[in-house]
PDB file of C-alpha atoms in Angstrom:
ATOM      1  CA  MET A   1     -19.897 -46.949  41.233  1.00  0.00           C
ATOM      2  CA  PRO A   2     -17.798 -47.463  38.089  1.00  0.00           C
ATOM      3  CA  THR A   3     -14.366 -49.005  38.586  1.00  0.00           C
ATOM      4  CA  ASP A   4     -12.504 -45.892  37.404  1.00  0.00           C
ATOM      5  CA  LEU A   5     -14.264 -43.740  40.029  1.00  0.00           C
ATOM      6  CA  LYS A   6     -13.427 -46.306  42.725  1.00  0.00           C
ATOM      7  CA  ALA A   7      -9.824 -46.019  41.612  1.00  0.00           C
ATOM      8  CA  ASP A   8     -10.028 -42.222  41.902  1.00  0.00           C
ATOM      9  CA  LEU A   9     -11.318 -42.535  45.473  1.00  0.00           C
ATOM     10  CA  ALA A  10      -8.560 -45.017  46.284  1.00  0.00           C
ATOM     11  CA  ALA A  11      -5.920 -42.727  44.761  1.00  0.00           C
ATOM     12  CA  ILE A  12      -6.950 -39.822  47.024  1.00  0.00           C
ATOM     13  CA  ASP A  13      -7.214 -42.164  50.018  1.00  0.00           C
ATOM     14  CA  CYS A  14      -3.588 -43.221  49.442  1.00  0.00           C
ATOM     15  CA  ILE A  15      -2.299 -39.666  49.875  1.00  0.00           C
ATOM     16  CA  PRO A  16      -1.569 -39.391  53.607  1.00  0.00           C
ATOM     17  CA  ALA A  17      -1.513 -35.577  53.564  1.00  0.00           C
ATOM     18  CA  VAL A  18      -5.121 -35.157  52.386  1.00  0.00           C
ATOM     19  CA  PRO A  19      -6.802 -35.279  55.843  1.00  0.00           C
ATOM     20  CA  THR A  20      -4.241 -32.773  57.116  1.00  0.00           C
ATOM     21  CA  ILE A  21      -4.833 -30.493  54.132  1.00  0.00           C
ATOM     22  CA  LEU A  22      -8.587 -30.563  54.788  1.00  0.00           C
ATOM     23  CA  GLU A  23      -8.048 -29.875  58.493  1.00  0.00           C
ATOM     24  CA  ILE A  24      -5.731 -26.965  57.727  1.00  0.00           C
ATOM     25  CA  ALA A  25      -8.242 -25.598  55.210  1.00  0.00           C
ATOM     26  CA  CYS A  26     -10.976 -25.657  57.846  1.00  0.00           C
ATOM     27  CA  ARG A  27      -8.892 -24.257  60.670  1.00  0.00           C
ATOM     28  CA  THR A  28      -7.045 -21.504  58.805  1.00  0.00           C
ATOM     29  CA  ILE A  29     -10.039 -20.086  56.964  1.00  0.00           C
ATOM     30  CA  TRP A  30     -12.643 -20.988  59.614  1.00  0.00           C
ATOM     31  CA  MET A  31     -14.767 -23.184  57.374  1.00  0.00           C
ATOM     32  CA  GLY A  32     -16.875 -26.040  58.735  1.00  0.00           C
ATOM     33  CA  PHE A  33     -16.684 -28.381  55.767  1.00  0.00           C
ATOM     34  CA  ALA A  34     -13.927 -29.157  53.286  1.00  0.00           C
ATOM     35  CA  ALA A  35     -13.663 -31.830  50.632  1.00  0.00           C
ATOM     36  CA  VAL A  36     -11.699 -33.103  47.702  1.00  0.00           C
ATOM     37  CA  ALA A  37     -14.269 -33.955  45.065  1.00  0.00           C
ATOM     38  CA  ARG A  38     -13.875 -35.841  41.805  1.00  0.00           C
ATOM     39  CA  VAL A  39     -15.880 -33.878  39.277  1.00  0.00           C
ATOM     40  CA  THR A  40     -16.677 -35.351  35.890  1.00  0.00           C
ATOM     41  CA  GLU A  41     -19.088 -34.175  33.235  1.00  0.00           C
ATOM     42  CA  ASP A  42     -21.923 -36.083  34.883  1.00  0.00           C
ATOM     43  CA  ARG A  43     -20.827 -36.838  38.480  1.00  0.00           C
ATOM     44  CA  TRP A  44     -19.651 -35.165  41.694  1.00  0.00           C
ATOM     45  CA  ILE A  45     -18.129 -37.624  44.166  1.00  0.00           C
ATOM     46  CA  ALA A  46     -16.552 -36.792  47.520  1.00  0.00           C
ATOM     47  CA  CYS A  47     -13.127 -38.438  47.704  1.00  0.00           C
ATOM     48  CA  ALA A  48     -12.087 -37.047  51.095  1.00  0.00           C
ATOM     49  CA  VAL A  49     -14.122 -35.040  53.603  1.00  0.00           C
ATOM     50  CA  ARG A  50     -13.752 -33.048  56.799  1.00  0.00           C
ATOM     51  CA  ASP A  51     -17.187 -32.218  58.144  1.00  0.00           C
ATOM     52  CA  ASP A  52     -17.391 -30.158  61.343  1.00  0.00           C
ATOM     53  CA  ILE A  53     -20.870 -28.772  60.528  1.00  0.00           C
ATOM     54  CA  GLN A  54     -22.693 -32.062  59.957  1.00  0.00           C
ATOM     55  CA  PHE A  55     -23.202 -31.358  56.266  1.00  0.00           C
ATOM     56  CA  GLY A  56     -23.639 -35.127  56.041  1.00  0.00           C
ATOM     57  CA  LEU A  57     -21.413 -36.029  53.126  1.00  0.00           C
ATOM     58  CA  GLN A  58     -18.955 -38.925  53.449  1.00  0.00           C
ATOM     59  CA  PRO A  59     -16.191 -40.157  51.108  1.00  0.00           C
ATOM     60  CA  GLY A  60     -17.910 -41.872  48.199  1.00  0.00           C
ATOM     61  CA  GLY A  61     -21.017 -39.718  48.645  1.00  0.00           C
ATOM     62  CA  GLU A  62     -22.417 -37.990  45.603  1.00  0.00           C
ATOM     63  CA  LEU A  63     -24.166 -34.746  44.795  1.00  0.00           C
ATOM     64  CA  LYS A  64     -25.920 -33.986  41.537  1.00  0.00           C
ATOM     65  CA  VAL A  65     -23.148 -32.362  39.548  1.00  0.00           C
ATOM     66  CA  GLU A  66     -25.535 -29.752  38.091  1.00  0.00           C
ATOM     67  CA  ALA A  67     -26.372 -28.695  41.664  1.00  0.00           C
ATOM     68  CA  THR A  68     -22.753 -27.752  42.407  1.00  0.00           C
ATOM     69  CA  ILE A  69     -20.557 -24.784  41.631  1.00  0.00           C
ATOM     70  CA  CYS A  70     -17.800 -27.329  40.979  1.00  0.00           C
ATOM     71  CA  HIS A  71     -19.620 -28.218  37.761  1.00  0.00           C
ATOM     72  CA  GLU A  72     -19.211 -24.636  36.573  1.00  0.00           C
ATOM     73  CA  ILE A  73     -15.586 -24.546  37.701  1.00  0.00           C
ATOM     74  CA  ARG A  74     -14.866 -27.698  35.726  1.00  0.00           C
ATOM     75  CA  GLN A  75     -15.872 -25.755  32.637  1.00  0.00           C
ATOM     76  CA  ALA A  76     -14.237 -22.422  33.547  1.00  0.00           C
ATOM     77  CA  GLY A  77     -11.121 -23.717  35.345  1.00  0.00           C
ATOM     78  CA  LYS A  78     -10.949 -20.778  37.778  1.00  0.00           C
ATOM     79  CA  GLU A  79     -11.291 -20.658  41.552  1.00  0.00           C
ATOM     80  CA  VAL A  80     -14.372 -19.231  43.233  1.00  0.00           C
ATOM     81  CA  VAL A  81     -14.168 -17.350  46.512  1.00  0.00           C
ATOM     82  CA  ILE A  82     -17.328 -16.050  48.178  1.00  0.00           C
ATOM     83  CA  ASP A  83     -17.141 -14.194  51.493  1.00  0.00           C
ATOM     84  CA  HIS A  84     -20.883 -13.719  51.951  1.00  0.00           C
ATOM     85  CA  VAL A  85     -23.313 -15.206  49.448  1.00  0.00           C
ATOM     86  CA  ALA A  86     -26.137 -12.840  50.423  1.00  0.00           C
ATOM     87  CA  GLU A  87     -23.923  -9.860  49.502  1.00  0.00           C
ATOM     88  CA  ASP A  88     -22.221 -11.365  46.444  1.00  0.00           C
ATOM     89  CA  GLU A  89     -23.543  -9.940  43.188  1.00  0.00           C
ATOM     90  CA  THR A  90     -22.730 -13.087  41.199  1.00  0.00           C
ATOM     91  CA  TYR A  91     -23.909 -15.760  43.652  1.00  0.00           C
ATOM     92  CA  CYS A  92     -26.681 -14.158  45.749  1.00  0.00           C
ATOM     93  CA  ARG A  93     -29.356 -15.696  43.502  1.00  0.00           C
ATOM     94  CA  HIS A  94     -27.424 -18.837  42.572  1.00  0.00           C
ATOM     95  CA  HIS A  95     -29.262 -22.123  43.152  1.00  0.00           C
ATOM     96  CA  THR A  96     -26.337 -23.950  44.826  1.00  0.00           C
ATOM     97  CA  PRO A  97     -25.878 -21.777  47.959  1.00  0.00           C
ATOM     98  CA  ALA A  98     -29.660 -21.655  48.383  1.00  0.00           C
ATOM     99  CA  MET A  99     -29.933 -25.439  48.079  1.00  0.00           C
ATOM    100  CA  TYR A 100     -27.157 -26.256  50.549  1.00  0.00           C
ATOM    101  CA  GLY A 101     -27.490 -23.274  52.890  1.00  0.00           C
ATOM    102  CA  PHE A 102     -23.947 -21.952  52.819  1.00  0.00           C
ATOM    103  CA  GLN A 103     -22.863 -18.309  53.004  1.00  0.00           C
ATOM    104  CA  SER A 104     -19.120 -18.649  52.498  1.00  0.00           C
ATOM    105  CA  TYR A 105     -17.440 -20.796  49.894  1.00  0.00           C
ATOM    106  CA  ILE A 106     -14.021 -21.358  48.421  1.00  0.00           C
ATOM    107  CA  LEU A 107     -13.232 -23.697  45.573  1.00  0.00           C
ATOM    108  CA  MET A 108      -9.921 -24.430  43.906  1.00  0.00           C
ATOM    109  CA  PRO A 109      -9.748 -26.500  40.746  1.00  0.00           C
ATOM    110  CA  MET A 110      -7.069 -29.173  40.801  1.00  0.00           C
ATOM    111  CA  VAL A 111      -5.433 -30.115  37.535  1.00  0.00           C
ATOM    112  CA  LEU A 112      -2.998 -32.768  36.436  1.00  0.00           C
ATOM    113  CA  ALA A 113       0.510 -31.969  35.248  1.00  0.00           C
ATOM    114  CA  ASP A 114      -0.739 -31.936  31.647  1.00  0.00           C
ATOM    115  CA  GLY A 115      -3.218 -29.162  32.519  1.00  0.00           C
ATOM    116  CA  SER A 116      -6.353 -31.306  32.385  1.00  0.00           C
ATOM    117  CA  PHE A 117      -9.010 -30.789  35.047  1.00  0.00           C
ATOM    118  CA  TRP A 118      -9.217 -33.584  37.618  1.00  0.00           C
ATOM    119  CA  ASP A 119     -11.051 -32.483  40.741  1.00  0.00           C
ATOM    120  CA  THR A 120     -11.698 -29.691  43.200  1.00  0.00           C
ATOM    121  CA  LEU A 121     -10.763 -28.734  46.729  1.00  0.00           C
ATOM    122  CA  CYS A 122     -13.715 -26.908  48.220  1.00  0.00           C
ATOM    123  CA  ALA A 123     -14.801 -25.561  51.580  1.00  0.00           C
ATOM    124  CA  ILE A 124     -18.161 -24.217  52.745  1.00  0.00           C
ATOM    125  CA  ASP A 125     -19.706 -22.775  55.860  1.00  0.00           C
ATOM    126  CA  PRO A 126     -23.194 -21.529  56.741  1.00  0.00           C
ATOM    127  CA  ARG A 127     -21.626 -18.350  58.177  1.00  0.00           C
ATOM    128  CA  PRO A 128     -20.020 -15.554  56.142  1.00  0.00           C
ATOM    129  CA  ALA A 129     -16.212 -15.503  56.249  1.00  0.00           C
ATOM    130  CA  GLN A 130     -13.363 -13.194  55.226  1.00  0.00           C
ATOM    131  CA  LEU A 131     -11.928 -15.277  52.376  1.00  0.00           C
ATOM    132  CA  ASN A 132     -11.433 -12.911  49.490  1.00  0.00           C
ATOM    133  CA  ASN A 133      -7.880 -11.840  50.266  1.00  0.00           C
ATOM    134  CA  PRO A 134      -5.724 -11.689  47.114  1.00  0.00           C
ATOM    135  CA  GLU A 135      -2.587 -12.614  49.106  1.00  0.00           C
ATOM    136  CA  ASP A 136      -4.183 -15.915  50.090  1.00  0.00           C
ATOM    137  CA  HIS A 137      -4.805 -16.909  46.472  1.00  0.00           C
ATOM    138  CA  ARG A 138      -1.124 -17.745  46.043  1.00  0.00           C
ATOM    139  CA  HIS A 139      -1.974 -21.059  47.734  1.00  0.00           C
ATOM    140  CA  GLY A 140      -4.364 -21.843  44.893  1.00  0.00           C
ATOM    141  CA  GLN A 141      -1.492 -21.800  42.430  1.00  0.00           C
ATOM    142  CA  ALA A 142       0.096 -24.750  44.216  1.00  0.00           C
ATOM    143  CA  VAL A 143      -3.213 -26.623  44.290  1.00  0.00           C
ATOM    144  CA  ARG A 144      -3.807 -26.118  40.593  1.00  0.00           C
ATOM    145  CA  ARG A 145      -0.345 -27.428  39.721  1.00  0.00           C
ATOM    146  CA  THR A 146      -0.577 -30.589  41.784  1.00  0.00           C
ATOM    147  CA  ASP A 147       0.993 -33.539  39.985  1.00  0.00           C
ATOM    148  CA  ARG A 148      -0.816 -36.639  41.151  1.00  0.00           C
ATOM    149  CA  LEU A 149       1.145 -39.818  41.109  1.00  0.00           C
ATOM    150  CA  SER A 150      -0.551 -42.925  39.863  1.00  0.00           C
ATOM    151  CA  PRO A 151      -0.515 -45.767  42.417  1.00  0.00           C
ATOM    152  CA  GLU A 152       2.216 -47.415  40.341  1.00  0.00           C
ATOM    153  CA  ARG A 153       4.398 -44.287  40.291  1.00  0.00           C
ATOM    154  CA  ARG A 154       3.714 -43.703  43.991  1.00  0.00           C
ATOM    155  CA  ARG A 155       4.983 -47.176  44.882  1.00  0.00           C
ATOM    156  CA  THR A 156       8.077 -46.581  42.769  1.00  0.00           C
ATOM    157  CA  SER A 157       8.767 -43.175  44.316  1.00  0.00           C
ATOM    158  CA  ASP A 158       8.277 -44.631  47.810  1.00  0.00           C
ATOM    159  CA  GLY A 159      10.818 -47.355  47.048  1.00  0.00           C
ATOM    160  CA  GLN A 160       8.227 -50.148  47.264  1.00  0.00           C
TER     161      GLN A 160
END
């Protein structure tokens, strides 16, 4: 793995709230898998994972970026929320849900303070779920505006 991607994994690992965020994502929207993924033009790498459905992906694990919806989100910059893939006009014939066997999916792009795309927060489950509630999308605004601190800035802000 290239050094810069190792640094990205380490940066996410240094944020103590990430496991709690993934747990809350799974528990509040009843999803079995949630992850923060670093998505580049040619790679999809799990930085942090909560896996209650034995999806089998661990931090540092990779998926083919073309086989993910995150790849499309990287280009479009908008969240995707799917309650029931089989009933969703846009995604019912999409290769990604068929490949991974999920029926519900939520993905929020995460951007840096300068507006550039950095990664995604995503959750999946093999069962349909009631996710597409416009009131709940207000949480996505906070995710998209996340200002990540570099390890150097983090140490400074922590007084170290």
